[in-house]
Amino acid sequence: MSENTTEVIVGAAVLAAAVAFVVYAGQVSEFSSGKTGYPLEASFRSLEGVSVGTDVRLAGVRVGSVTEVDLNPETYRADTTVSVLEGIAIPDDSAIIISSEGLLGGNFVEIVPGGSPFNYEPGDRIEDTQGAVSLVSLLLKFVSGSSE
C-alpha cells in the first residue's frame, strides 16, 4: 500500500511541475497575457539573426516583438513590422537598429528614442534604420587591415 501512496505523490509532483512549465511558457511568450500592441513598420538592409518573435527593446527593456518580415522584391530590403506595447510612446524621430547581445548571443531590435514631442501612430513607418552588422566581415576587415 505504501508503494501506491509514493507513486501518487510522485505523479502529483510531476503533474504540478508540468502545469507550472506550461504557465511559465505562456507568460514568456505572451500567449496568455492580455497585453496588446500597436504596429510600426521599418525597412532594413540586413535582418541577419532577426525573425518573427524577436524581442524589440527600448533602453534594454522588452517593449514588443517582431511580428512580420517580408522581402521587398523592388528594393531588396527586409520590410519588417514590429508590435510595440500599448502605453509605450515612441517619438517620431526615433531610430530602429539591429543590435547584438554579444559575441555568442543573438540579435534583437532596438529602438533608440529621439527627442521629438510628437509620437509615432499605429502603422507609421520608422525611416531611420540600421541593419545588422556582420561580425565576420568586421573581423576580416580588422585582420586584413582594410580601412573601408
mmCIF file of N, CA and C in Angstrom:
data_model
loop_
_atom_site.group_PDB
_atom_site.id
_atom_site.type_symbol
_atom_site.label_atom_id
_atom_site.label_comp_id
_atom_site.label_asym_id
_atom_site.label_seq_id
_atom_site.Cartn_x
_atom_site.Cartn_y
_atom_site.Cartn_z
ATOM 1 N N MET A 1 0.812 -1.194 0.000
ATOM 2 C CA MET A 1 0.000 0.000 0.000
ATOM 3 C C MET A 1 0.860 1.264 0.000
ATOM 4 N N SER A 2 2.025 1.227 0.643
ATOM 5 C CA SER A 2 2.886 2.412 0.694
ATOM 6 C C SER A 2 3.468 2.718 -0.673
ATOM 7 N N GLU A 3 3.613 1.705 -1.532
ATOM 8 C CA GLU A 3 4.116 1.951 -2.886
ATOM 9 C C GLU A 3 3.112 2.780 -3.688
ATOM 10 N N ASN A 4 1.826 2.489 -3.532
ATOM 11 C CA ASN A 4 0.808 3.257 -4.244
ATOM 12 C C ASN A 4 0.797 4.711 -3.791
ATOM 13 N N THR A 5 0.950 4.947 -2.507
ATOM 14 C CA THR A 5 0.974 6.311 -1.985
ATOM 15 C C THR A 5 2.170 7.073 -2.544
ATOM 16 N N THR A 6 3.328 6.430 -2.573
ATOM 17 C CA THR A 6 4.533 7.056 -3.112
ATOM 18 C C THR A 6 4.357 7.379 -4.590
ATOM 19 N N GLU A 7 3.778 6.454 -5.342
ATOM 20 C CA GLU A 7 3.564 6.684 -6.766
ATOM 21 C C GLU A 7 2.591 7.843 -7.007
ATOM 22 N N VAL A 8 1.554 7.937 -6.190
ATOM 23 C CA VAL A 8 0.594 9.028 -6.331
ATOM 24 C C VAL A 8 1.261 10.364 -6.021
ATOM 25 N N ILE A 9 2.072 10.416 -4.982
ATOM 26 C CA ILE A 9 2.761 11.658 -4.615
ATOM 27 C C ILE A 9 3.735 12.071 -5.711
ATOM 28 N N VAL A 10 4.510 11.132 -6.230
ATOM 29 C CA VAL A 10 5.458 11.442 -7.307
ATOM 30 C C VAL A 10 4.705 11.877 -8.566
ATOM 31 N N GLY A 11 3.626 11.211 -8.901
ATOM 32 C CA GLY A 11 2.823 11.574 -10.059
ATOM 33 C C GLY A 11 2.240 12.968 -9.932
ATOM 34 N N ALA A 12 1.755 13.293 -8.734
ATOM 35 C CA ALA A 12 1.202 14.634 -8.499
ATOM 36 C C ALA A 12 2.290 15.696 -8.625
ATOM 37 N N ALA A 13 3.487 15.421 -8.145
ATOM 38 C CA ALA A 13 4.594 16.379 -8.248
ATOM 39 C C ALA A 13 4.977 16.603 -9.705
ATOM 40 N N VAL A 14 5.024 15.538 -10.490
ATOM 41 C CA VAL A 14 5.354 15.658 -11.916
ATOM 42 C C VAL A 14 4.271 16.446 -12.647
ATOM 43 N N LEU A 15 3.022 16.173 -12.329
ATOM 44 C CA LEU A 15 1.916 16.893 -12.949
ATOM 45 C C LEU A 15 1.952 18.383 -12.574
ATOM 46 N N ALA A 16 2.243 18.694 -11.332
ATOM 47 C CA ALA A 16 2.336 20.096 -10.900
ATOM 48 C C ALA A 16 3.477 20.812 -11.617
ATOM 49 N N ALA A 17 4.620 20.125 -11.788
ATOM 50 C CA ALA A 17 5.755 20.720 -12.494
ATOM 51 C C ALA A 17 5.402 20.969 -13.959
ATOM 52 N N ALA A 18 4.674 20.054 -14.578
ATOM 53 C CA ALA A 18 4.269 20.234 -15.975
ATOM 54 C C ALA A 18 3.328 21.417 -16.129
ATOM 55 N N VAL A 19 2.378 21.562 -15.229
ATOM 56 C CA VAL A 19 1.448 22.687 -15.283
ATOM 57 C C VAL A 19 2.197 24.005 -15.080
ATOM 58 N N ALA A 20 3.126 24.021 -14.125
ATOM 59 C CA ALA A 20 3.916 25.234 -13.878
ATOM 60 C C ALA A 20 4.735 25.609 -15.113
ATOM 61 N N PHE A 21 5.294 24.618 -15.800
ATOM 62 C CA PHE A 21 6.076 24.880 -17.012
ATOM 63 C C PHE A 21 5.198 25.469 -18.108
ATOM 64 N N VAL A 22 4.008 24.941 -18.295
ATOM 65 C CA VAL A 22 3.102 25.438 -19.333
ATOM 66 C C VAL A 22 2.696 26.885 -19.029
ATOM 67 N N VAL A 23 2.401 27.191 -17.763
ATOM 68 C CA VAL A 23 2.041 28.560 -17.384
ATOM 69 C C VAL A 23 3.214 29.494 -17.623
ATOM 70 N N TYR A 24 4.414 29.082 -17.231
ATOM 71 C CA TYR A 24 5.611 29.902 -17.435
ATOM 72 C C TYR A 24 5.865 30.138 -18.925
ATOM 73 N N ALA A 25 5.769 29.096 -19.729
ATOM 74 C CA ALA A 25 5.996 29.222 -21.171
ATOM 75 C C ALA A 25 4.972 30.168 -21.791
ATOM 76 N N GLY A 26 3.730 30.117 -21.331
ATOM 77 C CA GLY A 26 2.708 31.023 -21.843
ATOM 78 C C GLY A 26 2.985 32.470 -21.483
ATOM 79 N N GLN A 27 3.497 32.709 -20.279
ATOM 80 C CA GLN A 27 3.802 34.072 -19.864
ATOM 81 C C GLN A 27 5.010 34.625 -20.608
ATOM 82 N N VAL A 28 6.026 33.804 -20.802
ATOM 83 C CA VAL A 28 7.224 34.251 -21.501
ATOM 84 C C VAL A 28 6.906 34.587 -22.950
ATOM 85 N N SER A 29 6.081 33.773 -23.583
ATOM 86 C CA SER A 29 5.741 34.014 -24.991
ATOM 87 C C SER A 29 4.600 35.011 -25.145
ATOM 88 N N GLU A 30 4.076 35.521 -24.042
ATOM 89 C CA GLU A 30 2.961 36.471 -24.024
ATOM 90 C C GLU A 30 1.707 35.892 -24.656
ATOM 91 N N PHE A 31 1.627 34.553 -24.741
ATOM 92 C CA PHE A 31 0.445 33.910 -25.321
ATOM 93 C C PHE A 31 -0.762 34.104 -24.414
ATOM 94 N N SER A 32 -0.533 33.959 -23.120
ATOM 95 C CA SER A 32 -1.653 34.029 -22.199
ATOM 96 C C SER A 32 -1.882 35.420 -21.635
ATOM 97 N N SER A 33 -0.970 36.340 -21.889
ATOM 98 C CA SER A 33 -1.158 37.679 -21.331
ATOM 99 C C SER A 33 -2.096 38.480 -22.224
ATOM 100 N N GLY A 34 -2.791 39.418 -21.628
ATOM 101 C CA GLY A 34 -3.732 40.231 -22.366
ATOM 102 C C GLY A 34 -3.083 41.470 -22.952
ATOM 103 N N LYS A 35 -1.772 41.540 -22.968
ATOM 104 C CA LYS A 35 -1.087 42.728 -23.462
ATOM 105 C C LYS A 35 -1.250 42.833 -24.973
ATOM 106 N N THR A 36 -1.611 44.024 -25.416
ATOM 107 C CA THR A 36 -1.751 44.256 -26.848
ATOM 108 C C THR A 36 -0.767 45.336 -27.249
ATOM 109 N N GLY A 37 -0.528 45.414 -28.519
ATOM 110 C CA GLY A 37 0.427 46.396 -29.012
ATOM 111 C C GLY A 37 -0.068 47.052 -30.281
ATOM 112 N N TYR A 38 0.708 48.020 -30.734
ATOM 113 C CA TYR A 38 0.392 48.696 -31.984
ATOM 114 C C TYR A 38 1.556 48.492 -32.957
ATOM 115 N N PRO A 39 1.258 48.378 -34.260
ATOM 116 C CA PRO A 39 2.301 48.070 -35.238
ATOM 117 C C PRO A 39 3.060 49.311 -35.696
ATOM 118 N N LEU A 40 4.346 49.113 -35.924
ATOM 119 C CA LEU A 40 5.195 50.098 -36.585
ATOM 120 C C LEU A 40 5.957 49.355 -37.674
ATOM 121 N N GLU A 41 6.246 50.035 -38.771
ATOM 122 C CA GLU A 41 6.947 49.412 -39.891
ATOM 123 C C GLU A 41 8.333 50.011 -40.060
ATOM 124 N N ALA A 42 9.248 49.197 -40.584
ATOM 125 C CA ALA A 42 10.606 49.652 -40.881
ATOM 126 C C ALA A 42 11.153 48.794 -42.007
ATOM 127 N N SER A 43 12.139 49.326 -42.720
ATOM 128 C CA SER A 43 12.770 48.602 -43.817
ATOM 129 C C SER A 43 14.278 48.558 -43.562
ATOM 130 N N PHE A 44 14.840 47.335 -43.536
ATOM 131 C CA PHE A 44 16.258 47.155 -43.209
ATOM 132 C C PHE A 44 17.036 46.614 -44.400
ATOM 133 N N ARG A 45 18.302 47.013 -44.483
ATOM 134 C CA ARG A 45 19.203 46.466 -45.487
ATOM 135 C C ARG A 45 19.510 45.004 -45.171
ATOM 136 N N SER A 46 19.690 44.693 -43.885
ATOM 137 C CA SER A 46 20.001 43.330 -43.458
ATOM 138 C C SER A 46 19.324 43.043 -42.127
ATOM 139 N N LEU A 47 18.641 41.904 -42.055
ATOM 140 C CA LEU A 47 17.983 41.474 -40.822
ATOM 141 C C LEU A 47 18.648 40.224 -40.266
ATOM 142 N N GLU A 48 19.921 40.072 -40.495
ATOM 143 C CA GLU A 48 20.643 38.874 -40.082
ATOM 144 C C GLU A 48 20.425 38.598 -38.592
ATOM 145 N N GLY A 49 19.931 37.403 -38.278
ATOM 146 C CA GLY A 49 19.725 36.994 -36.894
ATOM 147 C C GLY A 49 18.403 37.426 -36.301
ATOM 148 N N VAL A 50 17.531 38.058 -37.091
ATOM 149 C CA VAL A 50 16.235 38.513 -36.598
ATOM 150 C C VAL A 50 15.141 37.780 -37.363
ATOM 151 N N SER A 51 14.121 37.326 -36.638
ATOM 152 C CA SER A 51 12.991 36.660 -37.265
ATOM 153 C C SER A 51 11.724 37.027 -36.493
ATOM 154 N N VAL A 52 10.593 36.499 -36.930
ATOM 155 C CA VAL A 52 9.339 36.761 -36.239
ATOM 156 C C VAL A 52 9.455 36.265 -34.804
ATOM 157 N N GLY A 53 9.070 37.100 -33.862
ATOM 158 C CA GLY A 53 9.154 36.754 -32.446
ATOM 159 C C GLY A 53 10.359 37.345 -31.732
ATOM 160 N N THR A 54 11.305 37.898 -32.485
ATOM 161 C CA THR A 54 12.494 38.509 -31.882
ATOM 162 C C THR A 54 12.077 39.708 -31.028
ATOM 163 N N ASP A 55 12.761 39.892 -29.912
ATOM 164 C CA ASP A 55 12.453 40.993 -28.998
ATOM 165 C C ASP A 55 12.695 42.355 -29.633
ATOM 166 N N VAL A 56 11.856 43.311 -29.271
ATOM 167 C CA VAL A 56 12.067 44.725 -29.556
ATOM 168 C C VAL A 56 12.307 45.376 -28.200
ATOM 169 N N ARG A 57 13.433 46.066 -28.057
ATOM 170 C CA ARG A 57 13.810 46.640 -26.766
ATOM 171 C C ARG A 57 13.999 48.143 -26.862
ATOM 172 N N LEU A 58 13.713 48.795 -25.755
ATOM 173 C CA LEU A 58 13.911 50.228 -25.596
ATOM 174 C C LEU A 58 14.623 50.402 -24.266
ATOM 175 N N ALA A 59 15.839 50.934 -24.289
ATOM 176 C CA ALA A 59 16.666 51.095 -23.082
ATOM 177 C C ALA A 59 16.904 49.752 -22.397
ATOM 178 N N GLY A 60 16.997 48.684 -23.190
ATOM 179 C CA GLY A 60 17.264 47.361 -22.648
ATOM 180 C C GLY A 60 16.049 46.634 -22.124
ATOM 181 N N VAL A 61 14.886 47.272 -22.160
ATOM 182 C CA VAL A 61 13.654 46.673 -21.661
ATOM 183 C C VAL A 61 12.809 46.203 -22.840
ATOM 184 N N ARG A 62 12.295 44.986 -22.751
ATOM 185 C CA ARG A 62 11.473 44.435 -23.825
ATOM 186 C C ARG A 62 10.154 45.201 -23.892
ATOM 187 N N VAL A 63 9.883 45.809 -25.058
ATOM 188 C CA VAL A 63 8.655 46.583 -25.241
ATOM 189 C C VAL A 63 7.809 46.050 -26.396
ATOM 190 N N GLY A 64 8.214 44.941 -26.974
ATOM 191 C CA GLY A 64 7.456 44.391 -28.086
ATOM 192 C C GLY A 64 8.200 43.269 -28.768
ATOM 193 N N SER A 65 7.738 42.933 -29.970
ATOM 194 C CA SER A 65 8.373 41.862 -30.731
ATOM 195 C C SER A 65 8.166 42.094 -32.226
ATOM 196 N N VAL A 66 8.968 41.386 -33.003
ATOM 197 C CA VAL A 66 8.845 41.428 -34.458
ATOM 198 C C VAL A 66 7.661 40.546 -34.840
ATOM 199 N N THR A 67 6.719 41.082 -35.611
ATOM 200 C CA THR A 67 5.527 40.310 -35.962
ATOM 201 C C THR A 67 5.482 39.873 -37.420
ATOM 202 N N GLU A 68 6.265 40.542 -38.280
ATOM 203 C CA GLU A 68 6.225 40.179 -39.695
ATOM 204 C C GLU A 68 7.521 40.592 -40.382
ATOM 205 N N VAL A 69 8.015 39.730 -41.266
ATOM 206 C CA VAL A 69 9.217 40.010 -42.042
ATOM 207 C C VAL A 69 8.957 39.571 -43.479
ATOM 208 N N ASP A 70 9.157 40.493 -44.423
ATOM 209 C CA ASP A 70 8.970 40.185 -45.847
ATOM 210 C C ASP A 70 10.093 40.819 -46.650
ATOM 211 N N LEU A 71 10.481 40.157 -47.727
ATOM 212 C CA LEU A 71 11.463 40.720 -48.649
ATOM 213 C C LEU A 71 10.733 41.571 -49.672
ATOM 214 N N ASN A 72 11.154 42.816 -49.808
ATOM 215 C CA ASN A 72 10.576 43.707 -50.809
ATOM 216 C C ASN A 72 11.282 43.420 -52.131
ATOM 217 N N PRO A 73 10.571 42.886 -53.148
ATOM 218 C CA PRO A 73 11.221 42.499 -54.402
ATOM 219 C C PRO A 73 11.710 43.683 -55.231
ATOM 220 N N GLU A 74 11.228 44.887 -54.948
ATOM 221 C CA GLU A 74 11.653 46.059 -55.707
ATOM 222 C C GLU A 74 12.914 46.689 -55.131
ATOM 223 N N THR A 75 12.996 46.754 -53.796
ATOM 224 C CA THR A 75 14.134 47.416 -53.161
ATOM 225 C C THR A 75 15.163 46.437 -52.609
ATOM 226 N N TYR A 76 14.817 45.155 -52.563
ATOM 227 C CA TYR A 76 15.675 44.110 -51.993
ATOM 228 C C TYR A 76 16.035 44.414 -50.537
ATOM 229 N N ARG A 77 15.074 44.969 -49.823
ATOM 230 C CA ARG A 77 15.234 45.252 -48.402
ATOM 231 C C ARG A 77 14.231 44.408 -47.627
ATOM 232 N N ALA A 78 14.503 44.215 -46.351
ATOM 233 C CA ALA A 78 13.613 43.436 -45.494
ATOM 234 C C ALA A 78 12.582 44.370 -44.860
ATOM 235 N N ASP A 79 11.350 44.307 -45.363
ATOM 236 C CA ASP A 79 10.268 45.093 -44.781
ATOM 237 C C ASP A 79 9.797 44.372 -43.517
ATOM 238 N N THR A 80 9.787 45.088 -42.414
ATOM 239 C CA THR A 80 9.549 44.493 -41.111
ATOM 240 C C THR A 80 8.438 45.232 -40.388
ATOM 241 N N THR A 81 7.607 44.475 -39.696
ATOM 242 C CA THR A 81 6.585 45.064 -38.830
ATOM 243 C C THR A 81 6.885 44.625 -37.403
ATOM 244 N N VAL A 82 6.925 45.596 -36.501
ATOM 245 C CA VAL A 82 7.124 45.301 -35.082
ATOM 246 C C VAL A 82 5.879 45.741 -34.323
ATOM 247 N N SER A 83 5.600 45.059 -33.237
ATOM 248 C CA SER A 83 4.484 45.421 -32.374
ATOM 249 C C SER A 83 5.055 45.983 -31.083
ATOM 250 N N VAL A 84 4.631 47.191 -30.727
ATOM 251 C CA VAL A 84 5.088 47.859 -29.509
ATOM 252 C C VAL A 84 3.923 47.886 -28.524
ATOM 253 N N LEU A 85 4.193 47.573 -27.274
ATOM 254 C CA LEU A 85 3.150 47.513 -26.259
ATOM 255 C C LEU A 85 2.402 48.835 -26.139
ATOM 256 N N GLU A 86 1.078 48.737 -25.955
ATOM 257 C CA GLU A 86 0.256 49.923 -25.732
ATOM 258 C C GLU A 86 0.796 50.674 -24.523
ATOM 259 N N GLY A 87 0.760 51.977 -24.585
ATOM 260 C CA GLY A 87 1.229 52.790 -23.473
ATOM 261 C C GLY A 87 2.684 53.203 -23.599
ATOM 262 N N ILE A 88 3.418 52.607 -24.545
ATOM 263 C CA ILE A 88 4.814 52.985 -24.801
ATOM 264 C C ILE A 88 4.802 53.938 -25.989
ATOM 265 N N ALA A 89 5.040 55.201 -25.732
ATOM 266 C CA ALA A 89 5.043 56.213 -26.791
ATOM 267 C C ALA A 89 6.450 56.343 -27.354
ATOM 268 N N ILE A 90 6.568 56.214 -28.660
ATOM 269 C CA ILE A 90 7.854 56.302 -29.353
ATOM 270 C C ILE A 90 7.912 57.628 -30.112
ATOM 271 N N PRO A 91 8.873 58.517 -29.780
ATOM 272 C CA PRO A 91 8.988 59.788 -30.514
ATOM 273 C C PRO A 91 9.180 59.550 -32.013
ATOM 274 N N ASP A 92 8.619 60.436 -32.836
ATOM 275 C CA ASP A 92 8.633 60.208 -34.282
ATOM 276 C C ASP A 92 9.965 60.520 -34.963
ATOM 277 N N ASP A 93 10.995 60.841 -34.193
ATOM 278 C CA ASP A 93 12.330 60.973 -34.777
ATOM 279 C C ASP A 93 13.267 59.886 -34.243
ATOM 280 N N SER A 94 12.693 58.803 -33.741
ATOM 281 C CA SER A 94 13.478 57.702 -33.195
ATOM 282 C C SER A 94 14.081 56.857 -34.311
ATOM 283 N N ALA A 95 15.142 56.136 -33.957
ATOM 284 C CA ALA A 95 15.783 55.204 -34.892
ATOM 285 C C ALA A 95 15.508 53.781 -34.425
ATOM 286 N N ILE A 96 15.579 52.850 -35.353
ATOM 287 C CA ILE A 96 15.419 51.438 -35.024
ATOM 288 C C ILE A 96 16.603 50.699 -35.641
ATOM 289 N N ILE A 97 17.313 49.935 -34.819
ATOM 290 C CA ILE A 97 18.535 49.274 -35.271
ATOM 291 C C ILE A 97 18.537 47.809 -34.842
ATOM 292 N N ILE A 98 19.342 47.027 -35.530
ATOM 293 C CA ILE A 98 19.552 45.643 -35.156
ATOM 294 C C ILE A 98 20.800 45.607 -34.282
ATOM 295 N N SER A 99 20.653 45.146 -33.055
ATOM 296 C CA SER A 99 21.768 45.088 -32.108
ATOM 297 C C SER A 99 22.071 43.650 -31.759
ATOM 298 N N SER A 100 23.268 43.435 -31.265
ATOM 299 C CA SER A 100 23.714 42.101 -30.881
ATOM 300 C C SER A 100 23.848 42.017 -29.368
ATOM 301 N N GLU A 101 23.509 40.863 -28.817
ATOM 302 C CA GLU A 101 23.636 40.643 -27.380
ATOM 303 C C GLU A 101 25.067 40.320 -26.977
ATOM 304 N N GLY A 102 25.948 40.182 -27.919
ATOM 305 C CA GLY A 102 27.338 39.866 -27.632
ATOM 306 C C GLY A 102 27.898 38.940 -28.692
ATOM 307 N N LEU A 103 29.114 38.442 -28.456
ATOM 308 C CA LEU A 103 29.755 37.577 -29.450
ATOM 309 C C LEU A 103 28.971 36.302 -29.702
ATOM 310 N N LEU A 104 28.451 35.699 -28.662
ATOM 311 C CA LEU A 104 27.749 34.430 -28.830
ATOM 312 C C LEU A 104 26.236 34.574 -28.711
ATOM 313 N N GLY A 105 25.757 35.773 -28.375
ATOM 314 C CA GLY A 105 24.328 35.992 -28.221
ATOM 315 C C GLY A 105 23.650 36.261 -29.547
ATOM 316 N N GLY A 106 22.345 36.285 -29.514
ATOM 317 C CA GLY A 106 21.568 36.549 -30.707
ATOM 318 C C GLY A 106 21.390 38.036 -30.936
ATOM 319 N N ASN A 107 20.653 38.357 -31.966
ATOM 320 C CA ASN A 107 20.357 39.739 -32.289
ATOM 321 C C ASN A 107 18.972 40.106 -31.785
ATOM 322 N N PHE A 108 18.743 41.387 -31.604
ATOM 323 C CA PHE A 108 17.431 41.892 -31.241
ATOM 324 C C PHE A 108 17.237 43.244 -31.903
ATOM 325 N N VAL A 109 16.022 43.732 -31.909
ATOM 326 C CA VAL A 109 15.706 45.027 -32.500
ATOM 327 C C VAL A 109 15.681 46.048 -31.363
ATOM 328 N N GLU A 110 16.422 47.135 -31.554
ATOM 329 C CA GLU A 110 16.498 48.164 -30.528
ATOM 330 C C GLU A 110 15.927 49.474 -31.065
ATOM 331 N N ILE A 111 15.091 50.090 -30.262
ATOM 332 C CA ILE A 111 14.568 51.415 -30.607
ATOM 333 C C ILE A 111 15.386 52.440 -29.844
ATOM 334 N N VAL A 112 15.972 53.380 -30.581
ATOM 335 C CA VAL A 112 16.749 54.470 -29.983
ATOM 336 C C VAL A 112 15.862 55.707 -30.043
ATOM 337 N N PRO A 113 15.345 56.134 -28.892
ATOM 338 C CA PRO A 113 14.366 57.231 -28.911
ATOM 339 C C PRO A 113 14.979 58.568 -29.285
ATOM 340 N N GLY A 114 14.201 59.359 -29.980
ATOM 341 C CA GLY A 114 14.606 60.716 -30.326
ATOM 342 C C GLY A 114 14.066 61.691 -29.302
ATOM 343 N N GLY A 115 14.072 62.953 -29.650
ATOM 344 C CA GLY A 115 13.631 63.975 -28.718
ATOM 345 C C GLY A 115 12.390 64.723 -29.158
ATOM 346 N N SER A 116 11.730 64.252 -30.177
ATOM 347 C CA SER A 116 10.556 64.941 -30.707
ATOM 348 C C SER A 116 9.393 64.896 -29.706
ATOM 349 N N PRO A 117 8.615 65.966 -29.655
ATOM 350 C CA PRO A 117 7.434 65.933 -28.782
ATOM 351 C C PRO A 117 6.267 65.155 -29.408
ATOM 352 N N PHE A 118 6.405 64.774 -30.685
ATOM 353 C CA PHE A 118 5.358 64.032 -31.378
ATOM 354 C C PHE A 118 5.736 62.557 -31.428
ATOM 355 N N ASN A 119 4.739 61.691 -31.379
ATOM 356 C CA ASN A 119 4.979 60.252 -31.324
ATOM 357 C C ASN A 119 4.453 59.554 -32.575
ATOM 358 N N TYR A 120 5.021 58.361 -32.833
ATOM 359 C CA TYR A 120 4.524 57.531 -33.924
ATOM 360 C C TYR A 120 3.107 57.085 -33.623
ATOM 361 N N GLU A 121 2.299 57.007 -34.656
ATOM 362 C CA GLU A 121 0.944 56.480 -34.557
ATOM 363 C C GLU A 121 0.968 55.043 -35.065
ATOM 364 N N PRO A 122 -0.016 54.221 -34.679
ATOM 365 C CA PRO A 122 -0.065 52.845 -35.174
ATOM 366 C C PRO A 122 0.000 52.797 -36.702
ATOM 367 N N GLY A 123 0.879 51.946 -37.216
ATOM 368 C CA GLY A 123 1.025 51.776 -38.658
ATOM 369 C C GLY A 123 2.048 52.687 -39.297
ATOM 370 N N ASP A 124 2.622 53.636 -38.558
ATOM 371 C CA ASP A 124 3.630 54.540 -39.113
ATOM 372 C C ASP A 124 4.903 53.778 -39.477
ATOM 373 N N ARG A 125 5.695 54.386 -40.362
ATOM 374 C CA ARG A 125 6.959 53.794 -40.796
ATOM 375 C C ARG A 125 8.119 54.548 -40.160
ATOM 376 N N ILE A 126 9.039 53.795 -39.557
ATOM 377 C CA ILE A 126 10.256 54.376 -38.998
ATOM 378 C C ILE A 126 11.272 54.432 -40.130
ATOM 379 N N GLU A 127 11.701 55.622 -40.487
ATOM 380 C CA GLU A 127 12.601 55.800 -41.629
ATOM 381 C C GLU A 127 14.068 55.628 -41.250
ATOM 382 N N ASP A 128 14.455 55.985 -40.042
ATOM 383 C CA ASP A 128 15.851 55.916 -39.612
ATOM 384 C C ASP A 128 16.157 54.503 -39.118
ATOM 385 N N THR A 129 16.734 53.671 -39.993
ATOM 386 C CA THR A 129 17.029 52.277 -39.654
ATOM 387 C C THR A 129 18.506 51.973 -39.858
ATOM 388 N N GLN A 130 18.980 50.979 -39.131
ATOM 389 C CA GLN A 130 20.341 50.480 -39.317
ATOM 390 C C GLN A 130 20.271 48.967 -39.234
ATOM 391 N N GLY A 131 20.701 48.309 -40.302
ATOM 392 C CA GLY A 131 20.643 46.858 -40.364
ATOM 393 C C GLY A 131 21.711 46.193 -39.518
ATOM 394 N N ALA A 132 21.695 44.883 -39.553
ATOM 395 C CA ALA A 132 22.654 44.085 -38.795
ATOM 396 C C ALA A 132 24.058 44.258 -39.361
ATOM 397 N N VAL A 133 25.025 44.308 -38.471
ATOM 398 C CA VAL A 133 26.430 44.381 -38.867
ATOM 399 C C VAL A 133 27.009 42.987 -38.711
ATOM 400 N N SER A 134 27.619 42.488 -39.765
ATOM 401 C CA SER A 134 28.185 41.142 -39.725
ATOM 402 C C SER A 134 29.502 41.149 -38.952
ATOM 403 N N LEU A 135 29.546 40.365 -37.891
ATOM 404 C CA LEU A 135 30.746 40.276 -37.067
ATOM 405 C C LEU A 135 31.904 39.682 -37.865
ATOM 406 N N VAL A 136 31.615 38.721 -38.730
ATOM 407 C CA VAL A 136 32.655 38.082 -39.529
ATOM 408 C C VAL A 136 33.304 39.099 -40.470
ATOM 409 N N SER A 137 32.493 39.935 -41.118
ATOM 410 C CA SER A 137 33.075 40.921 -42.037
ATOM 411 C C SER A 137 33.900 41.961 -41.275
ATOM 412 N N LEU A 138 33.468 42.347 -40.073
ATOM 413 C CA LEU A 138 34.264 43.272 -39.267
ATOM 414 C C LEU A 138 35.603 42.662 -38.881
ATOM 415 N N LEU A 139 35.601 41.388 -38.496
ATOM 416 C CA LEU A 139 36.846 40.714 -38.132
ATOM 417 C C LEU A 139 37.781 40.595 -39.335
ATOM 418 N N LEU A 140 37.211 40.288 -40.497
ATOM 419 C CA LEU A 140 38.036 40.186 -41.702
ATOM 420 C C LEU A 140 38.670 41.528 -42.051
ATOM 421 N N LYS A 141 37.903 42.614 -41.899
ATOM 422 C CA LYS A 141 38.470 43.951 -42.161
ATOM 423 C C LYS A 141 39.582 44.268 -41.170
ATOM 424 N N PHE A 142 39.397 43.887 -39.926
ATOM 425 C CA PHE A 142 40.398 44.149 -38.902
ATOM 426 C C PHE A 142 41.688 43.369 -39.173
ATOM 427 N N VAL A 143 41.533 42.085 -39.508
ATOM 428 C CA VAL A 143 42.686 41.217 -39.750
ATOM 429 C C VAL A 143 43.434 41.650 -41.001
ATOM 430 N N SER A 144 42.682 42.038 -42.050
ATOM 431 C CA SER A 144 43.339 42.417 -43.299
ATOM 432 C C SER A 144 43.887 43.841 -43.257
ATOM 433 N N GLY A 145 43.499 44.614 -42.258
ATOM 434 C CA GLY A 145 43.994 45.989 -42.145
ATOM 435 C C GLY A 145 43.298 46.939 -43.080
ATOM 436 N N SER A 146 42.157 46.536 -43.594
ATOM 437 C CA SER A 146 41.405 47.381 -44.513
ATOM 438 C C SER A 146 40.791 48.548 -43.755
ATOM 439 N N SER A 147 40.791 49.718 -44.365
ATOM 440 C CA SER A 147 40.231 50.905 -43.724
ATOM 441 C C SER A 147 38.834 51.222 -44.240
ATOM 442 N N GLU A 148 38.259 50.360 -45.068
ATOM 443 C CA GLU A 148 36.928 50.621 -45.631
ATOM 444 C C GLU A 148 35.860 50.422 -44.615
#
